[in-house]
């Protein structure tokens, strides 16, 4: 396994936003019953949703389960605005594996009403993430195997080679609309196999041959009354 660099890990603490790409694997779009996109489907997540490796994912009081989605995270290394696709990889500071935790019931209700997905994607602990691997440890980010297990059972296994929109295009496209700052993260989509995880279960995930992470799943504690 590769050893993440502490200097690269500090990038996450500098970031201002997480830009997530929805339906970037055709097979995942199909399993969700949605059309394969012709341009990137983007949404934002707050950096307050980060959870370090070994932490506890919190299921909100009103829910019984969440859906984890394993993704390659691209960490921006310097300010990027209107970046040409040919130069885009020069702006990558590192990579990580992340989970886009999704409250599927909340998301389905929001979609049906034409409302944003924020509450289903952006709550505390909803972006578990590894330390950051420097680019030197990831020579070919378009050919990485991502995997996710729940209680030791494989749920997801897929390759970044199957993404619809590749990293250079995503950086160029996103930076044409919003400036990407040092430490910002792009979540590049999830392969098929998503499903629920419940309180008491354990999630492990990783990039084959590079790193892995593990998280417990528990019910969010209700605040104590005065």
Rosetta silent file (secondary structure, phi, psi, omega in degrees, C-alpha in Angstrom):
SEQUENCE: XXXXXXXXXXXXXXXXXXXXXXXXXXXXXXXXXXXXXXXXXXXXXXXXXXXXXXXXXXXXXXXXXXXXXXXXXXXXXXXXXXXXXXXXXXXXXXXXXXXXXXXXXXXXXXXXXXXXXXXXXXXXXXXXXXXXXXXXXXXXXXXXXXXXXXXXXXXXXXXXXXXXXXXXXXXXXXXXXXXXXXXXXXXXXXXXXXXXXXXXXXXXXXXXXXXXXXXXXXXXXXXXXX
SCORE:     score description
SCORE:     0.000 S_00000001
   1 L     0.000  142.748  175.985    0.000    0.000    0.000 S_00000001
   2 L   -74.118  153.785  177.402    1.144    3.539   -0.721 S_00000001
   3 L  -105.372  116.470 -179.823    1.707    5.931    2.170 S_00000001
   4 L   -60.641  147.626  179.525   -0.170    9.242    1.801 S_00000001
   5 L   -86.501  133.099 -178.349    1.925   12.365    2.143 S_00000001
   6 H   -64.491  -35.304  178.247    1.084   14.599    5.134 S_00000001
   7 H   -63.479  -40.257  178.241    1.703   17.723    3.069 S_00000001
   8 H   -67.733  -38.512 -179.983   -0.801   16.500    0.481 S_00000001
   9 H   -59.944  -33.890 -179.658   -3.301   15.605    3.210 S_00000001
  10 H   -63.496  -18.106  177.184   -3.216   19.220    4.398 S_00000001
  11 H   -56.297  -39.999 -177.590   -4.751   20.200    1.070 S_00000001
  12 H   -61.247  -32.809 -179.202   -8.142   18.998    2.311 S_00000001
  13 H   -73.274  -15.824 -179.327   -7.999   21.428    5.207 S_00000001
  14 H   -93.131  -17.388 -172.228   -7.526   24.299    2.767 S_00000001
  15 L   -67.399  155.104 -178.904  -10.429   23.478    0.470 S_00000001
  16 L  -110.743  -15.799 -175.431  -13.600   25.556    0.219 S_00000001
  17 L  -162.918  160.258  173.155  -15.957   23.135   -1.549 S_00000001
  18 E  -117.932  119.820  176.801  -16.635   19.659   -2.851 S_00000001
  19 E  -103.333  114.475 -176.623  -17.914   19.491   -6.430 S_00000001
  20 E  -102.504  144.483 -179.812  -19.564   16.129   -7.047 S_00000001
  21 E  -109.842  117.015 -179.844  -20.305   14.595  -10.441 S_00000001
  22 E   -88.994  147.601  173.189  -23.484   12.568  -10.651 S_00000001
  23 L    55.660   41.793 -178.884  -24.113    9.645  -13.008 S_00000001
  24 L   -90.174    1.614  170.425  -20.577    9.619  -14.415 S_00000001
  25 E  -119.537  123.474 -175.873  -20.684    5.830  -14.896 S_00000001
  26 H   -56.951  -39.005 -177.734  -23.256    4.684  -17.442 S_00000001
  27 H   -65.810  -34.433  177.683  -23.973    1.480  -15.509 S_00000001
  28 H   -70.642  -41.198  177.420  -24.760    3.444  -12.341 S_00000001
  29 H   -57.908  -42.093 -178.581  -27.078    5.789  -14.236 S_00000001
  30 H   -68.082  -39.534 -179.443  -28.933    2.764  -15.596 S_00000001
  31 H   -68.273  -23.587  177.849  -29.255    1.050  -12.192 S_00000001
  32 L   -88.964   -1.953  178.841  -30.779    4.271  -10.833 S_00000001
  33 L    73.643   28.024 -179.208  -33.265    4.378  -13.695 S_00000001
  34 L  -119.736  160.618 -178.693  -31.940    7.661  -15.070 S_00000001
  35 L   -71.177  147.870  173.590  -30.660    8.703  -18.462 S_00000001
  36 L   -71.387  123.569 -172.786  -26.948    8.606  -19.230 S_00000001
  37 L   -70.763  150.546  175.668  -25.948   12.304  -19.197 S_00000001
  38 L   -98.657  -10.293  170.852  -24.611   14.140  -22.214 S_00000001
  39 L  -145.966  159.080 -173.782  -22.897   16.719  -20.011 S_00000001
  40 L   -59.332  137.432  172.845  -21.724   16.517  -16.377 S_00000001
  41 E   -95.549  114.089 -172.770  -24.390   16.527  -13.650 S_00000001
  42 E  -113.835  144.746  169.668  -22.882   18.640  -10.867 S_00000001
  43 E  -148.902  159.953 -176.538  -23.840   19.325   -7.269 S_00000001
  44 E  -105.849  147.701  173.217  -22.027   20.807   -4.265 S_00000001
  45 E  -127.988  145.064  178.641  -21.278   19.352   -0.858 S_00000001
  46 L   -78.062  150.095  177.856  -19.916   21.316    2.126 S_00000001
  47 H   -68.848  -16.460  175.845  -16.457   20.558    3.464 S_00000001
  48 H   -67.243   -9.954  178.746  -18.068   20.207    6.912 S_00000001
  49 H   -86.271   -3.214  179.335  -19.313   16.808    5.667 S_00000001
  50 E   -63.260  145.906  174.089  -15.766   15.367    5.652 S_00000001
  51 E  -139.426  124.687 -178.061  -15.036   12.400    7.905 S_00000001
  52 E   -73.919  157.642  179.370  -11.507   11.077    8.377 S_00000001
  53 L   -51.878  134.478 -179.345  -10.599    7.432    7.996 S_00000001
  54 L    90.900   -3.679 -178.838  -11.710    5.354   10.983 S_00000001
  55 L   -79.615 -178.264 -177.734  -14.546    7.707   11.889 S_00000001
  56 E  -112.658  120.164  174.821  -18.220    6.992   12.446 S_00000001
  57 E   -76.043  130.901 -175.619  -20.807    7.738    9.771 S_00000001
  58 E  -103.961  122.518  174.921  -23.961    9.089   11.403 S_00000001
  59 E   -85.295  123.865 -179.071  -27.407    8.059   10.183 S_00000001
  60 L   -56.885  155.940 -173.917  -29.875   10.934   10.814 S_00000001
  61 L   -53.671  -39.960 -171.647  -32.590   10.365   13.412 S_00000001
  62 L   -82.407   -2.612 -173.547  -35.426   10.044   10.891 S_00000001
  63 L  -116.732  157.399  177.435  -33.691    7.447    8.689 S_00000001
  64 L  -105.193  -18.241 -176.529  -32.880    3.747    8.952 S_00000001
  65 E  -155.706  165.337  172.393  -30.148    3.552    6.294 S_00000001
  66 E  -132.939  161.223  176.186  -27.840    5.436    3.944 S_00000001
  67 E  -109.441  114.837  174.051  -26.359    4.516    0.575 S_00000001
  68 L   -81.340  141.510  177.844  -22.535    4.713    0.329 S_00000001
  69 L  -129.744  113.478 -178.316  -21.069    5.501   -3.096 S_00000001
  70 E   -78.456  138.122 -175.182  -17.316    4.952   -3.538 S_00000001
  71 E  -146.237  151.317  168.123  -15.583    7.565   -5.692 S_00000001
  72 E   -80.914  124.886  177.165  -12.179    8.762   -6.832 S_00000001
  73 E   -99.352  127.942  175.432  -11.602   12.216   -5.349 S_00000001
  74 E  -101.031  122.670 -177.874   -9.454   14.647   -7.314 S_00000001
  75 E  -101.961  124.528 -176.951   -7.835   17.250   -5.065 S_00000001
  76 E   -75.621  135.767 -175.890   -7.016   20.585   -6.703 S_00000001
  77 L   -97.398  -18.566  177.631   -3.447   21.790   -6.160 S_00000001
  78 L  -159.096  164.545 -175.920   -3.732   25.438   -7.171 S_00000001
  79 L   -54.367  132.282 -176.212   -6.270   28.054   -8.201 S_00000001
  80 E  -132.993  118.688  175.150   -7.996   27.067  -11.427 S_00000001
  81 L  -139.910  130.860 -179.751  -10.209   29.293  -13.550 S_00000001
  82 L    51.417   50.040 -176.547  -11.039   28.830  -17.234 S_00000001
  83 L   -82.071  127.349  174.418   -8.474   26.043  -17.496 S_00000001
  84 L   -64.945  144.352 -178.831   -7.949   24.553  -20.978 S_00000001
  85 H   -56.788  -36.121 -177.581   -8.526   20.805  -21.036 S_00000001
  86 H   -65.659  -22.795 -177.862   -4.982   20.255  -22.352 S_00000001
  87 H  -105.046   -0.893 -167.217   -3.515   21.903  -19.223 S_00000001
  88 H   -61.021  -37.353 -175.896   -5.978   20.585  -16.660 S_00000001
  89 H   -67.595  -16.987  176.436   -3.827   17.845  -15.109 S_00000001
  90 H   -69.159  -13.496 -177.353   -1.278   20.488  -14.082 S_00000001
  91 H   -99.369    1.456  179.415   -3.840   21.677  -11.520 S_00000001
  92 E   -85.495  127.574  179.547   -4.216   18.325   -9.755 S_00000001
  93 E   -98.900  -17.235 -179.534   -2.564   18.215   -6.339 S_00000001
  94 E   168.532 -176.554 -177.359   -3.428   14.645   -5.426 S_00000001
  95 E  -136.845  156.350  176.266   -6.054   11.934   -5.192 S_00000001
  96 E  -148.337  167.826  168.981   -8.106   10.244   -2.497 S_00000001
  97 E  -105.491  136.949 -176.959  -10.869    7.703   -2.152 S_00000001
  98 E  -136.607  159.320  173.044  -14.121    9.100   -0.815 S_00000001
  99 E  -113.878  128.810  172.635  -17.659    7.981   -0.081 S_00000001
 100 L   -95.328   93.208 -179.206  -20.603   10.073   -1.187 S_00000001
 101 L   -73.441  133.734 -173.258  -23.085    9.088    1.512 S_00000001
 102 E  -129.794  125.990  172.091  -26.637    9.516    0.274 S_00000001
 103 L   -84.889   92.522 -168.344  -29.921    9.632    2.144 S_00000001
 104 H   -62.017  -36.470  179.777  -31.831    8.014   -0.706 S_00000001
 105 H   -64.536  -42.527  178.679  -35.314    8.678    0.699 S_00000001
 106 H   -65.947  -41.058  179.817  -34.584   12.387    1.078 S_00000001
 107 H   -63.234  -43.465 -178.948  -33.028   12.497   -2.398 S_00000001
 108 H   -62.563  -41.035  178.735  -36.025   10.772   -4.002 S_00000001
 109 H   -64.652  -42.749  179.590  -38.442   13.224   -2.374 S_00000001
 110 H   -64.448  -43.327  179.370  -36.326   16.190   -3.488 S_00000001
 111 H   -61.075  -43.551 -178.037  -36.077   14.887   -7.055 S_00000001
 112 H   -63.537  -31.279 -178.443  -39.827   14.347   -7.267 S_00000001
 113 H   -93.665    0.759 -178.266  -40.456   17.921   -6.117 S_00000001
 114 L    70.305   28.799 -176.827  -37.765   19.408   -8.358 S_00000001
 115 L  -104.009  162.557  178.955  -35.763   20.521   -5.318 S_00000001
 116 L   -63.968  162.477 -177.365  -31.982   20.464   -4.665 S_00000001
 117 L   -93.492    5.230 -168.241  -30.269   17.373   -3.239 S_00000001
 118 H   -50.598  -47.708 -175.897  -28.367   19.217   -0.498 S_00000001
 119 H   -67.311  -24.981 -179.336  -30.043   17.598    2.501 S_00000001
 120 H   -85.186  -13.762 -172.834  -29.543   14.115    1.074 S_00000001
 121 H  -124.354  -20.338 -166.590  -25.828   14.594    0.355 S_00000001
 122 L  -111.018   11.248 -177.242  -24.374   17.310    2.566 S_00000001
 123 L   -73.581  164.046  179.326  -25.041   16.386    6.180 S_00000001
 124 L   -53.712  138.876 -179.773  -22.275   15.934    8.733 S_00000001
 125 L    71.537    9.367 -176.040  -20.141   12.776    8.128 S_00000001
 126 L   -85.853    2.333  172.711  -21.616   12.358    4.617 S_00000001
 127 E  -132.568   71.777  172.508  -18.211   12.591    2.868 S_00000001
 128 E   -61.403  138.659 -174.160  -15.859   10.056    4.455 S_00000001
 129 E  -149.332  148.906  178.335  -12.462   10.468    2.803 S_00000001
 130 L   -81.914  176.639  166.290   -8.950    9.051    2.898 S_00000001
 131 L   -67.057  166.943 -174.035   -5.690   10.906    3.209 S_00000001
 132 L   -94.492  129.775  173.348   -4.434   12.392   -0.043 S_00000001
 133 E   -88.076  130.333  174.936   -2.069   10.520   -2.337 S_00000001
 134 L   -64.936  156.945 -176.111    0.382   12.766   -4.249 S_00000001
 135 H   -60.451  -27.142 -179.765    0.135   12.596   -8.013 S_00000001
 136 H   -63.816  -22.779  179.802    3.462   10.749   -8.210 S_00000001
 137 H   -89.241   -6.600 -177.231    1.782    7.718   -6.616 S_00000001
 138 L  -129.212   76.656 -175.435   -1.076    7.713   -9.144 S_00000001
 139 L   -68.486  -25.689 -177.514    0.464    7.684  -12.628 S_00000001
 140 L  -134.809   80.966 -177.921   -2.758    6.637  -14.378 S_00000001
 141 L   -66.283  -13.043  178.177   -5.905    7.945  -12.615 S_00000001
 142 L   -88.761    9.370  179.581   -8.009    6.770  -15.570 S_00000001
 143 L  -144.297   56.000  178.908   -7.228    3.122  -14.799 S_00000001
 144 L  -113.361  141.187  175.744   -7.861    2.635  -11.070 S_00000001
 145 E   -94.349  120.827  175.661  -10.015   -0.056   -9.488 S_00000001
 146 E  -100.484  143.709  179.333  -12.409    1.277   -6.859 S_00000001
 147 E  -146.577  155.793  177.633  -14.127   -1.083   -4.430 S_00000001
 148 E  -146.682  134.570  177.587  -16.487   -0.976   -1.471 S_00000001
 149 E  -125.344  147.411  173.012  -17.511   -3.690    0.997 S_00000001
 150 E  -119.822  119.788 -175.664  -20.165   -3.781    3.720 S_00000001
 151 L    51.046   39.111  176.571  -19.403   -6.228    6.545 S_00000001
 152 L    84.464   -6.425 -179.847  -16.845   -7.860    4.256 S_00000001
 153 E   -96.136  126.746 -178.695  -19.270   -8.379    1.360 S_00000001
 154 E   -66.752  126.214  176.264  -18.354   -6.692   -1.906 S_00000001
 155 E  -106.863  -43.009 -177.784  -20.977   -4.176   -3.014 S_00000001
 156 E  -130.337  140.188  171.142  -19.092   -2.117   -5.588 S_00000001
 157 E  -154.655  119.833 -177.856  -16.105   -2.812   -7.807 S_00000001
 158 E  -159.698  167.313 -177.106  -15.388   -0.770  -10.887 S_00000001
 159 E  -112.285  142.211  177.039  -12.687    0.992  -12.863 S_00000001
 160 H   -64.942  -13.521  176.864  -12.206    4.701  -13.441 S_00000001
 161 H   -66.107  -16.567 -178.195  -11.636    3.826  -17.100 S_00000001
 162 H   -92.418    3.955  176.984  -15.422    3.530  -17.342 S_00000001
 163 E   -65.879  146.570  179.141  -16.157    7.142  -16.419 S_00000001
 164 L   -76.060  -47.580 -178.909  -18.062    9.089  -19.054 S_00000001
 165 L  -109.380  122.253 -174.633  -16.323   12.413  -18.408 S_00000001
 166 L   -83.484  166.755 -173.265  -12.592   12.222  -17.722 S_00000001
 167 H   -57.502  -48.064 -179.600  -10.643   14.301  -15.211 S_00000001
 168 H   -58.254  -42.055  178.404   -9.177   16.894  -17.639 S_00000001
 169 H   -63.855  -42.833 -177.985  -12.613   17.609  -19.103 S_00000001
 170 H   -62.416  -44.888  179.684  -14.194   17.880  -15.637 S_00000001
 171 H   -62.160  -44.825  179.914  -11.572   20.357  -14.398 S_00000001
 172 H   -63.888  -46.242 -177.778  -11.903   22.451  -17.546 S_00000001
 173 H   -63.941  -49.239 -177.612  -15.707   22.340  -17.505 S_00000001
 174 H   -66.103  -43.017 -177.267  -16.117   23.134  -13.814 S_00000001
 175 H   -69.915  -13.166  175.481  -13.464   25.887  -13.809 S_00000001
 176 L   -77.228  -13.915 -177.961  -15.256   27.602  -16.686 S_00000001
 177 L  -116.235  -34.730  178.527  -18.175   28.258  -14.324 S_00000001
 178 L  -142.840  139.078  179.865  -16.673   28.441  -10.841 S_00000001
 179 L   -68.660  130.132  174.145  -13.131   28.987   -9.692 S_00000001
 180 E   -93.741  129.248 -177.954  -11.538   25.920   -8.133 S_00000001
 181 L  -106.053  162.142  179.491   -9.259   26.775   -5.227 S_00000001
 182 L   -54.490  127.047 -179.190   -6.355   24.895   -3.704 S_00000001
 183 L    93.831  -12.525  174.667   -7.732   21.986   -1.686 S_00000001
 184 L   -63.653  153.434 -176.449  -11.103   21.861   -3.412 S_00000001
 185 E  -122.772  137.494  169.784  -12.252   18.344   -4.282 S_00000001
 186 E  -109.230  120.577  172.486  -13.990   16.913   -7.328 S_00000001
 187 E   -89.956  121.062 -164.652  -15.827   13.638   -6.679 S_00000001
 188 L   -93.460   12.583  176.501  -15.743   11.909  -10.048 S_00000001
 189 L   105.715  165.934 -175.173  -18.747    9.594   -9.767 S_00000001
 190 L  -123.783  142.716  175.083  -19.495    6.076   -8.564 S_00000001
 191 L   -73.987  172.874 -177.531  -19.579    2.691  -10.301 S_00000001
 192 L   -69.497  165.917  176.545  -22.680    0.460  -10.085 S_00000001
 193 L   111.671   11.353 -178.251  -23.675   -1.620   -7.076 S_00000001
 194 L   -67.480  149.083  179.157  -25.005    1.004   -4.668 S_00000001
 195 L  -170.319  175.287 -172.419  -27.309   -0.142   -1.888 S_00000001
 196 E   -76.448  149.366  168.967  -28.243    0.557    1.725 S_00000001
 197 E  -125.566  139.804 -172.952  -26.030    0.325    4.779 S_00000001
 198 E  -115.584  167.263  178.716  -27.607    0.219    8.228 S_00000001
 199 L   -55.791  134.098  179.543  -26.691    1.101   11.783 S_00000001
 200 L    96.233  -10.948  179.773  -24.145   -1.333   13.216 S_00000001
 201 L   -89.287  165.602 -179.254  -22.546   -2.239    9.894 S_00000001
 202 E  -124.038  133.750  179.007  -18.974   -1.535    8.827 S_00000001
 203 E  -107.032  132.356  167.725  -17.846   -0.103    5.503 S_00000001
 204 E  -123.411  145.891 -177.789  -14.432   -0.684    3.962 S_00000001
 205 E  -155.261  164.359  178.821  -13.440    0.845    0.643 S_00000001
 206 E   179.336 -176.892  172.059  -10.370    1.658   -1.351 S_00000001
 207 E  -112.857  116.969 -173.585   -8.299    1.946   -4.482 S_00000001
 208 L   -53.463  125.884  177.208   -6.778   -1.445   -5.250 S_00000001
 209 L    83.300   -3.951 -176.613   -3.047   -1.495   -4.559 S_00000001
 210 L  -119.952  -53.365 -179.129   -2.959    2.053   -3.201 S_00000001
 211 E  -164.241  163.844  173.459   -5.045    2.599   -0.074 S_00000001
 212 E  -145.385  162.302 -178.043   -8.126    1.608    1.853 S_00000001
 213 E  -136.610  161.773  177.669  -10.398    3.145    4.479 S_00000001
 214 E  -145.485  144.079 -176.723  -12.870    1.879    7.050 S_00000001
 215 E  -144.942  141.658  170.844  -15.868    3.424    8.792 S_00000001
 216 E   -90.067  157.835  178.364  -18.485    2.345   11.306 S_00000001
 217 E  -120.931  122.206 -179.093  -22.147    3.277   10.858 S_00000001
 218 E  -136.672  164.360  175.874  -24.129    4.451   13.867 S_00000001
 219 E   -74.494  139.034  176.594  -27.265    6.434   14.633 S_00000001
 220 L   -65.842  133.604  179.536  -26.688   10.127   15.143 S_00000001
 221 L   -73.462  138.450  175.681  -26.999   11.001   18.809 S_00000001
 222 L   -74.584  140.962  179.702  -29.745   13.381   19.750 S_00000001
 223 L   -63.646  141.476  178.977  -28.472   16.573   21.427 S_00000001
 224 L   -72.508  136.736  178.402  -28.853   16.559   25.180 S_00000001
 225 L   -81.135  149.117 -178.318  -31.504   18.932   26.474 S_00000001
 226 L   -72.685    0.000    0.000  -30.541   21.515   29.049 S_00000001
